């Protein structure tokens, strides 16, 4: 009975440098998988990376750039330690070349999760989702500096959200994030 009461009264606070409802949903789905009785509070922490002169960022990270973005967001977020939380979670998407001419481009979430209490962290790469080659080429031609694959897909099909186009390829963005977090096991510790 004591364990049941502990679960009922259990809550977690997660800091994330994003206002994205899709990312927030992925985190909440993860905790729902652990226990539907855990109350999750998401705290968006504003992080202004464009102010950093030591970094050059693309709107669409490609071939390994996302980990650098995740680490930079983490560094900036940790400077704002006035907000107390159980976990920090930083999420970026990353496109990459597969080398397969029949399915040349994939996308994945790159997730850094840190348990504030234990100070343990884990960098996770989510399940990959195939990217439409024509959308990749259009975004690349416009420049990844300002255009994402999701932007192109949304412009061509306005009913598809730019931040959750992955659902049209078989795995929604929030589930992609949730599966990666569950696989890491970090939120149980």
PDB file of C-alpha atoms in Angstrom:
ATOM      1  CA  UNK A   1       0.000   0.000   0.000  1.00  0.00           C
ATOM      2  CA  UNK A   2       2.879   2.403   0.774  1.00  0.00           C
ATOM      3  CA  UNK A   3       4.337   1.869  -2.713  1.00  0.00           C
ATOM      4  CA  UNK A   4       0.945   2.557  -4.261  1.00  0.00           C
ATOM      5  CA  UNK A   5       0.615   5.795  -2.284  1.00  0.00           C
ATOM      6  CA  UNK A   6       4.121   6.793  -3.335  1.00  0.00           C
ATOM      7  CA  UNK A   7       3.184   6.286  -6.988  1.00  0.00           C
ATOM      8  CA  UNK A   8      -0.060   8.197  -6.601  1.00  0.00           C
ATOM      9  CA  UNK A   9       1.745  11.126  -5.031  1.00  0.00           C
ATOM     10  CA  UNK A  10       4.759  10.934  -7.330  1.00  0.00           C
ATOM     11  CA  UNK A  11       5.615  13.867  -9.539  1.00  0.00           C
ATOM     12  CA  UNK A  12       8.486  14.843 -11.803  1.00  0.00           C
ATOM     13  CA  UNK A  13       9.650  18.210 -13.045  1.00  0.00           C
ATOM     14  CA  UNK A  14      11.447  18.417 -16.374  1.00  0.00           C
ATOM     15  CA  UNK A  15      13.288  21.434 -17.751  1.00  0.00           C
ATOM     16  CA  UNK A  16      13.463  21.632 -21.533  1.00  0.00           C
ATOM     17  CA  UNK A  17      14.814  24.473 -23.692  1.00  0.00           C
ATOM     18  CA  UNK A  18      11.791  24.395 -26.001  1.00  0.00           C
ATOM     19  CA  UNK A  19       8.174  25.486 -26.176  1.00  0.00           C
ATOM     20  CA  UNK A  20       7.379  22.696 -28.651  1.00  0.00           C
ATOM     21  CA  UNK A  21       4.203  20.881 -27.642  1.00  0.00           C
ATOM     22  CA  UNK A  22       5.371  17.838 -29.632  1.00  0.00           C
ATOM     23  CA  UNK A  23       8.549  17.587 -27.531  1.00  0.00           C
ATOM     24  CA  UNK A  24       6.568  18.131 -24.322  1.00  0.00           C
ATOM     25  CA  UNK A  25       4.141  15.402 -25.390  1.00  0.00           C
ATOM     26  CA  UNK A  26       7.028  12.971 -25.991  1.00  0.00           C
ATOM     27  CA  UNK A  27       8.281  13.541 -22.441  1.00  0.00           C
ATOM     28  CA  UNK A  28       4.801  13.123 -20.942  1.00  0.00           C
ATOM     29  CA  UNK A  29       4.252   9.905 -22.933  1.00  0.00           C
ATOM     30  CA  UNK A  30       7.477   8.543 -21.469  1.00  0.00           C
ATOM     31  CA  UNK A  31       6.335   9.066 -17.898  1.00  0.00           C
ATOM     32  CA  UNK A  32       2.889   7.662 -18.741  1.00  0.00           C
ATOM     33  CA  UNK A  33       4.701   4.509 -19.842  1.00  0.00           C
ATOM     34  CA  UNK A  34       6.482   4.323 -16.481  1.00  0.00           C
ATOM     35  CA  UNK A  35       3.288   4.948 -14.512  1.00  0.00           C
ATOM     36  CA  UNK A  36       0.053   6.703 -15.458  1.00  0.00           C
ATOM     37  CA  UNK A  37      -0.039   8.013 -11.878  1.00  0.00           C
ATOM     38  CA  UNK A  38       3.055  10.227 -12.162  1.00  0.00           C
ATOM     39  CA  UNK A  39       2.281  13.921 -12.479  1.00  0.00           C
ATOM     40  CA  UNK A  40       4.697  15.588 -14.919  1.00  0.00           C
ATOM     41  CA  UNK A  41       5.437  19.290 -14.950  1.00  0.00           C
ATOM     42  CA  UNK A  42       7.258  20.635 -18.004  1.00  0.00           C
ATOM     43  CA  UNK A  43       9.213  23.854 -17.530  1.00  0.00           C
ATOM     44  CA  UNK A  44      10.248  25.494 -20.812  1.00  0.00           C
ATOM     45  CA  UNK A  45      13.540  27.328 -20.279  1.00  0.00           C
ATOM     46  CA  UNK A  46      14.309  29.996 -22.888  1.00  0.00           C
ATOM     47  CA  UNK A  47      17.741  29.487 -24.423  1.00  0.00           C
ATOM     48  CA  UNK A  48      19.040  32.023 -26.933  1.00  0.00           C
ATOM     49  CA  UNK A  49      21.701  30.224 -28.969  1.00  0.00           C
ATOM     50  CA  UNK A  50      21.613  32.752 -31.794  1.00  0.00           C
ATOM     51  CA  UNK A  51      23.347  35.199 -29.448  1.00  0.00           C
ATOM     52  CA  UNK A  52      26.430  32.984 -29.222  1.00  0.00           C
ATOM     53  CA  UNK A  53      29.176  34.088 -31.580  1.00  0.00           C
ATOM     54  CA  UNK A  54      31.165  30.864 -31.170  1.00  0.00           C
ATOM     55  CA  UNK A  55      28.481  28.737 -32.876  1.00  0.00           C
ATOM     56  CA  UNK A  56      27.009  28.562 -36.336  1.00  0.00           C
ATOM     57  CA  UNK A  57      23.596  26.879 -36.435  1.00  0.00           C
ATOM     58  CA  UNK A  58      21.425  25.527 -39.172  1.00  0.00           C
ATOM     59  CA  UNK A  59      17.647  25.319 -38.852  1.00  0.00           C
ATOM     60  CA  UNK A  60      18.059  21.740 -40.111  1.00  0.00           C
ATOM     61  CA  UNK A  61      20.976  19.964 -38.394  1.00  0.00           C
ATOM     62  CA  UNK A  62      22.683  17.493 -40.728  1.00  0.00           C
ATOM     63  CA  UNK A  63      25.178  14.616 -40.394  1.00  0.00           C
ATOM     64  CA  UNK A  64      26.246  14.954 -36.766  1.00  0.00           C
ATOM     65  CA  UNK A  65      25.483  18.612 -36.045  1.00  0.00           C
ATOM     66  CA  UNK A  66      22.629  17.887 -33.631  1.00  0.00           C
ATOM     67  CA  UNK A  67      24.830  16.650 -30.792  1.00  0.00           C
ATOM     68  CA  UNK A  68      26.744  19.946 -30.906  1.00  0.00           C
ATOM     69  CA  UNK A  69      23.418  21.838 -30.742  1.00  0.00           C
ATOM     70  CA  UNK A  70      22.196  19.676 -27.845  1.00  0.00           C
ATOM     71  CA  UNK A  71      25.419  20.282 -25.880  1.00  0.00           C
ATOM     72  CA  UNK A  72      25.238  24.048 -26.501  1.00  0.00           C
ATOM     73  CA  UNK A  73      21.583  24.209 -25.382  1.00  0.00           C
ATOM     74  CA  UNK A  74      22.483  22.175 -22.298  1.00  0.00           C
ATOM     75  CA  UNK A  75      25.337  24.530 -21.438  1.00  0.00           C
ATOM     76  CA  UNK A  76      23.109  27.585 -21.754  1.00  0.00           C
ATOM     77  CA  UNK A  77      20.262  25.977 -19.813  1.00  0.00           C
ATOM     78  CA  UNK A  78      22.545  24.992 -16.925  1.00  0.00           C
ATOM     79  CA  UNK A  79      23.474  28.660 -16.512  1.00  0.00           C
ATOM     80  CA  UNK A  80      19.836  29.178 -15.525  1.00  0.00           C
ATOM     81  CA  UNK A  81      20.020  26.962 -12.452  1.00  0.00           C
ATOM     82  CA  UNK A  82      17.477  29.013 -10.492  1.00  0.00           C
ATOM     83  CA  UNK A  83      14.777  26.659 -11.767  1.00  0.00           C
ATOM     84  CA  UNK A  84      14.732  23.435  -9.761  1.00  0.00           C
ATOM     85  CA  UNK A  85      13.867  20.264 -11.655  1.00  0.00           C
ATOM     86  CA  UNK A  86      14.331  16.510 -11.511  1.00  0.00           C
ATOM     87  CA  UNK A  87      15.539  16.216 -15.114  1.00  0.00           C
ATOM     88  CA  UNK A  88      16.910  18.286 -17.946  1.00  0.00           C
ATOM     89  CA  UNK A  89      15.916  17.034 -21.399  1.00  0.00           C
ATOM     90  CA  UNK A  90      17.308  18.579 -24.575  1.00  0.00           C
ATOM     91  CA  UNK A  91      15.973  17.385 -27.942  1.00  0.00           C
ATOM     92  CA  UNK A  92      17.088  18.165 -31.485  1.00  0.00           C
ATOM     93  CA  UNK A  93      16.282  16.504 -34.772  1.00  0.00           C
ATOM     94  CA  UNK A  94      19.004  15.516 -37.199  1.00  0.00           C
ATOM     95  CA  UNK A  95      18.911  14.502 -40.823  1.00  0.00           C
ATOM     96  CA  UNK A  96      21.621  12.363 -42.324  1.00  0.00           C
ATOM     97  CA  UNK A  97      22.706  10.590 -45.487  1.00  0.00           C
ATOM     98  CA  UNK A  98      22.199   6.818 -45.343  1.00  0.00           C
ATOM     99  CA  UNK A  99      24.362   5.886 -48.327  1.00  0.00           C
ATOM    100  CA  UNK A 100      21.450   3.839 -49.695  1.00  0.00           C
ATOM    101  CA  UNK A 101      20.330   5.163 -53.107  1.00  0.00           C
ATOM    102  CA  UNK A 102      16.843   3.669 -52.637  1.00  0.00           C
ATOM    103  CA  UNK A 103      16.328   5.427 -49.260  1.00  0.00           C
ATOM    104  CA  UNK A 104      18.990   8.163 -49.166  1.00  0.00           C
ATOM    105  CA  UNK A 105      17.934  10.272 -46.165  1.00  0.00           C
ATOM    106  CA  UNK A 106      16.820   9.541 -42.618  1.00  0.00           C
ATOM    107  CA  UNK A 107      15.956  11.669 -39.605  1.00  0.00           C
ATOM    108  CA  UNK A 108      16.252  10.937 -35.893  1.00  0.00           C
ATOM    109  CA  UNK A 109      15.889  12.733 -32.584  1.00  0.00           C
ATOM    110  CA  UNK A 110      19.059  13.354 -30.622  1.00  0.00           C
ATOM    111  CA  UNK A 111      18.154  13.537 -26.932  1.00  0.00           C
ATOM    112  CA  UNK A 112      20.274  14.422 -23.923  1.00  0.00           C
ATOM    113  CA  UNK A 113      18.674  13.572 -20.591  1.00  0.00           C
ATOM    114  CA  UNK A 114      20.258  14.447 -17.250  1.00  0.00           C
ATOM    115  CA  UNK A 115      19.092  13.329 -13.845  1.00  0.00           C
ATOM    116  CA  UNK A 116      19.729  16.430 -11.735  1.00  0.00           C
ATOM    117  CA  UNK A 117      19.900  14.502  -8.446  1.00  0.00           C
ATOM    118  CA  UNK A 118      22.432  11.872  -9.578  1.00  0.00           C
ATOM    119  CA  UNK A 119      24.114  14.100 -12.209  1.00  0.00           C
ATOM    120  CA  UNK A 120      24.098  11.172 -14.621  1.00  0.00           C
ATOM    121  CA  UNK A 121      23.433  11.947 -18.242  1.00  0.00           C
ATOM    122  CA  UNK A 122      22.740   9.928 -21.324  1.00  0.00           C
ATOM    123  CA  UNK A 123      22.804  10.889 -25.001  1.00  0.00           C
ATOM    124  CA  UNK A 124      20.227   8.939 -26.986  1.00  0.00           C
ATOM    125  CA  UNK A 125      19.547   8.582 -30.696  1.00  0.00           C
ATOM    126  CA  UNK A 126      15.955   7.720 -31.508  1.00  0.00           C
ATOM    127  CA  UNK A 127      14.570   5.315 -34.055  1.00  0.00           C
ATOM    128  CA  UNK A 128      15.223   6.642 -37.558  1.00  0.00           C
ATOM    129  CA  UNK A 129      12.488   7.808 -39.905  1.00  0.00           C
ATOM    130  CA  UNK A 130      12.900   7.869 -43.682  1.00  0.00           C
ATOM    131  CA  UNK A 131      12.845  11.395 -45.139  1.00  0.00           C
ATOM    132  CA  UNK A 132      11.254  12.206 -48.523  1.00  0.00           C
ATOM    133  CA  UNK A 133      14.179  12.837 -50.879  1.00  0.00           C
ATOM    134  CA  UNK A 134      12.394  15.606 -52.803  1.00  0.00           C
ATOM    135  CA  UNK A 135      11.749  17.564 -49.579  1.00  0.00           C
ATOM    136  CA  UNK A 136      15.390  17.133 -48.525  1.00  0.00           C
ATOM    137  CA  UNK A 137      16.625  18.446 -51.868  1.00  0.00           C
ATOM    138  CA  UNK A 138      14.262  21.446 -51.759  1.00  0.00           C
ATOM    139  CA  UNK A 139      15.351  22.330 -48.218  1.00  0.00           C
ATOM    140  CA  UNK A 140      19.009  21.854 -49.142  1.00  0.00           C
ATOM    141  CA  UNK A 141      18.609  24.135 -52.197  1.00  0.00           C
ATOM    142  CA  UNK A 142      17.021  26.854 -50.048  1.00  0.00           C
ATOM    143  CA  UNK A 143      19.680  26.328 -47.416  1.00  0.00           C
ATOM    144  CA  UNK A 144      19.537  24.325 -44.200  1.00  0.00           C
ATOM    145  CA  UNK A 145      20.513  27.537 -42.413  1.00  0.00           C
ATOM    146  CA  UNK A 146      16.894  28.744 -42.628  1.00  0.00           C
ATOM    147  CA  UNK A 147      14.791  25.839 -43.927  1.00  0.00           C
ATOM    148  CA  UNK A 148      13.904  22.482 -42.391  1.00  0.00           C
ATOM    149  CA  UNK A 149      12.518  19.391 -44.079  1.00  0.00           C
ATOM    150  CA  UNK A 150       9.342  19.941 -42.064  1.00  0.00           C
ATOM    151  CA  UNK A 151       9.001  23.471 -43.471  1.00  0.00           C
ATOM    152  CA  UNK A 152       9.033  22.110 -47.033  1.00  0.00           C
ATOM    153  CA  UNK A 153       6.609  19.282 -46.253  1.00  0.00           C
ATOM    154  CA  UNK A 154       4.208  21.668 -44.495  1.00  0.00           C
ATOM    155  CA  UNK A 155       4.289  24.164 -47.379  1.00  0.00           C
ATOM    156  CA  UNK A 156       3.385  21.408 -49.843  1.00  0.00           C
ATOM    157  CA  UNK A 157       0.757  19.858 -47.515  1.00  0.00           C
ATOM    158  CA  UNK A 158      -0.477  22.449 -44.979  1.00  0.00           C
ATOM    159  CA  UNK A 159      -2.408  19.807 -43.016  1.00  0.00           C
ATOM    160  CA  UNK A 160       0.922  18.171 -42.059  1.00  0.00           C
ATOM    161  CA  UNK A 161       2.573  20.032 -39.157  1.00  0.00           C
ATOM    162  CA  UNK A 162       6.151  21.116 -39.827  1.00  0.00           C
ATOM    163  CA  UNK A 163       7.204  19.816 -36.391  1.00  0.00           C
ATOM    164  CA  UNK A 164       5.510  16.425 -36.723  1.00  0.00           C
ATOM    165  CA  UNK A 165       5.851  15.401 -40.376  1.00  0.00           C
ATOM    166  CA  UNK A 166       7.424  12.147 -39.155  1.00  0.00           C
ATOM    167  CA  UNK A 167       3.941  10.776 -38.479  1.00  0.00           C
ATOM    168  CA  UNK A 168       3.400  10.543 -42.249  1.00  0.00           C
ATOM    169  CA  UNK A 169       6.423   8.222 -42.367  1.00  0.00           C
ATOM    170  CA  UNK A 170       5.123   5.790 -39.747  1.00  0.00           C
ATOM    171  CA  UNK A 171       6.259   7.171 -36.383  1.00  0.00           C
ATOM    172  CA  UNK A 172       5.027  10.412 -34.816  1.00  0.00           C
ATOM    173  CA  UNK A 173       7.628  12.789 -33.395  1.00  0.00           C
ATOM    174  CA  UNK A 174       6.336  12.534 -29.832  1.00  0.00           C
ATOM    175  CA  UNK A 175       6.477   8.719 -29.934  1.00  0.00           C
ATOM    176  CA  UNK A 176       9.943   8.867 -31.506  1.00  0.00           C
ATOM    177  CA  UNK A 177      11.087  10.955 -28.518  1.00  0.00           C
ATOM    178  CA  UNK A 178       9.225   8.818 -25.958  1.00  0.00           C
ATOM    179  CA  UNK A 179      10.680   5.549 -27.288  1.00  0.00           C
ATOM    180  CA  UNK A 180      14.209   6.983 -27.096  1.00  0.00           C
ATOM    181  CA  UNK A 181      13.692   8.150 -23.505  1.00  0.00           C
ATOM    182  CA  UNK A 182      12.145   4.850 -22.426  1.00  0.00           C
ATOM    183  CA  UNK A 183      15.003   2.935 -24.058  1.00  0.00           C
ATOM    184  CA  UNK A 184      17.573   5.043 -22.190  1.00  0.00           C
ATOM    185  CA  UNK A 185      16.118   4.030 -18.821  1.00  0.00           C
ATOM    186  CA  UNK A 186      17.269   7.388 -17.411  1.00  0.00           C
ATOM    187  CA  UNK A 187      13.879   8.455 -16.120  1.00  0.00           C
ATOM    188  CA  UNK A 188      13.607   5.446 -13.809  1.00  0.00           C
ATOM    189  CA  UNK A 189      16.744   6.332 -11.879  1.00  0.00           C
TER     190      UNK A 189
END
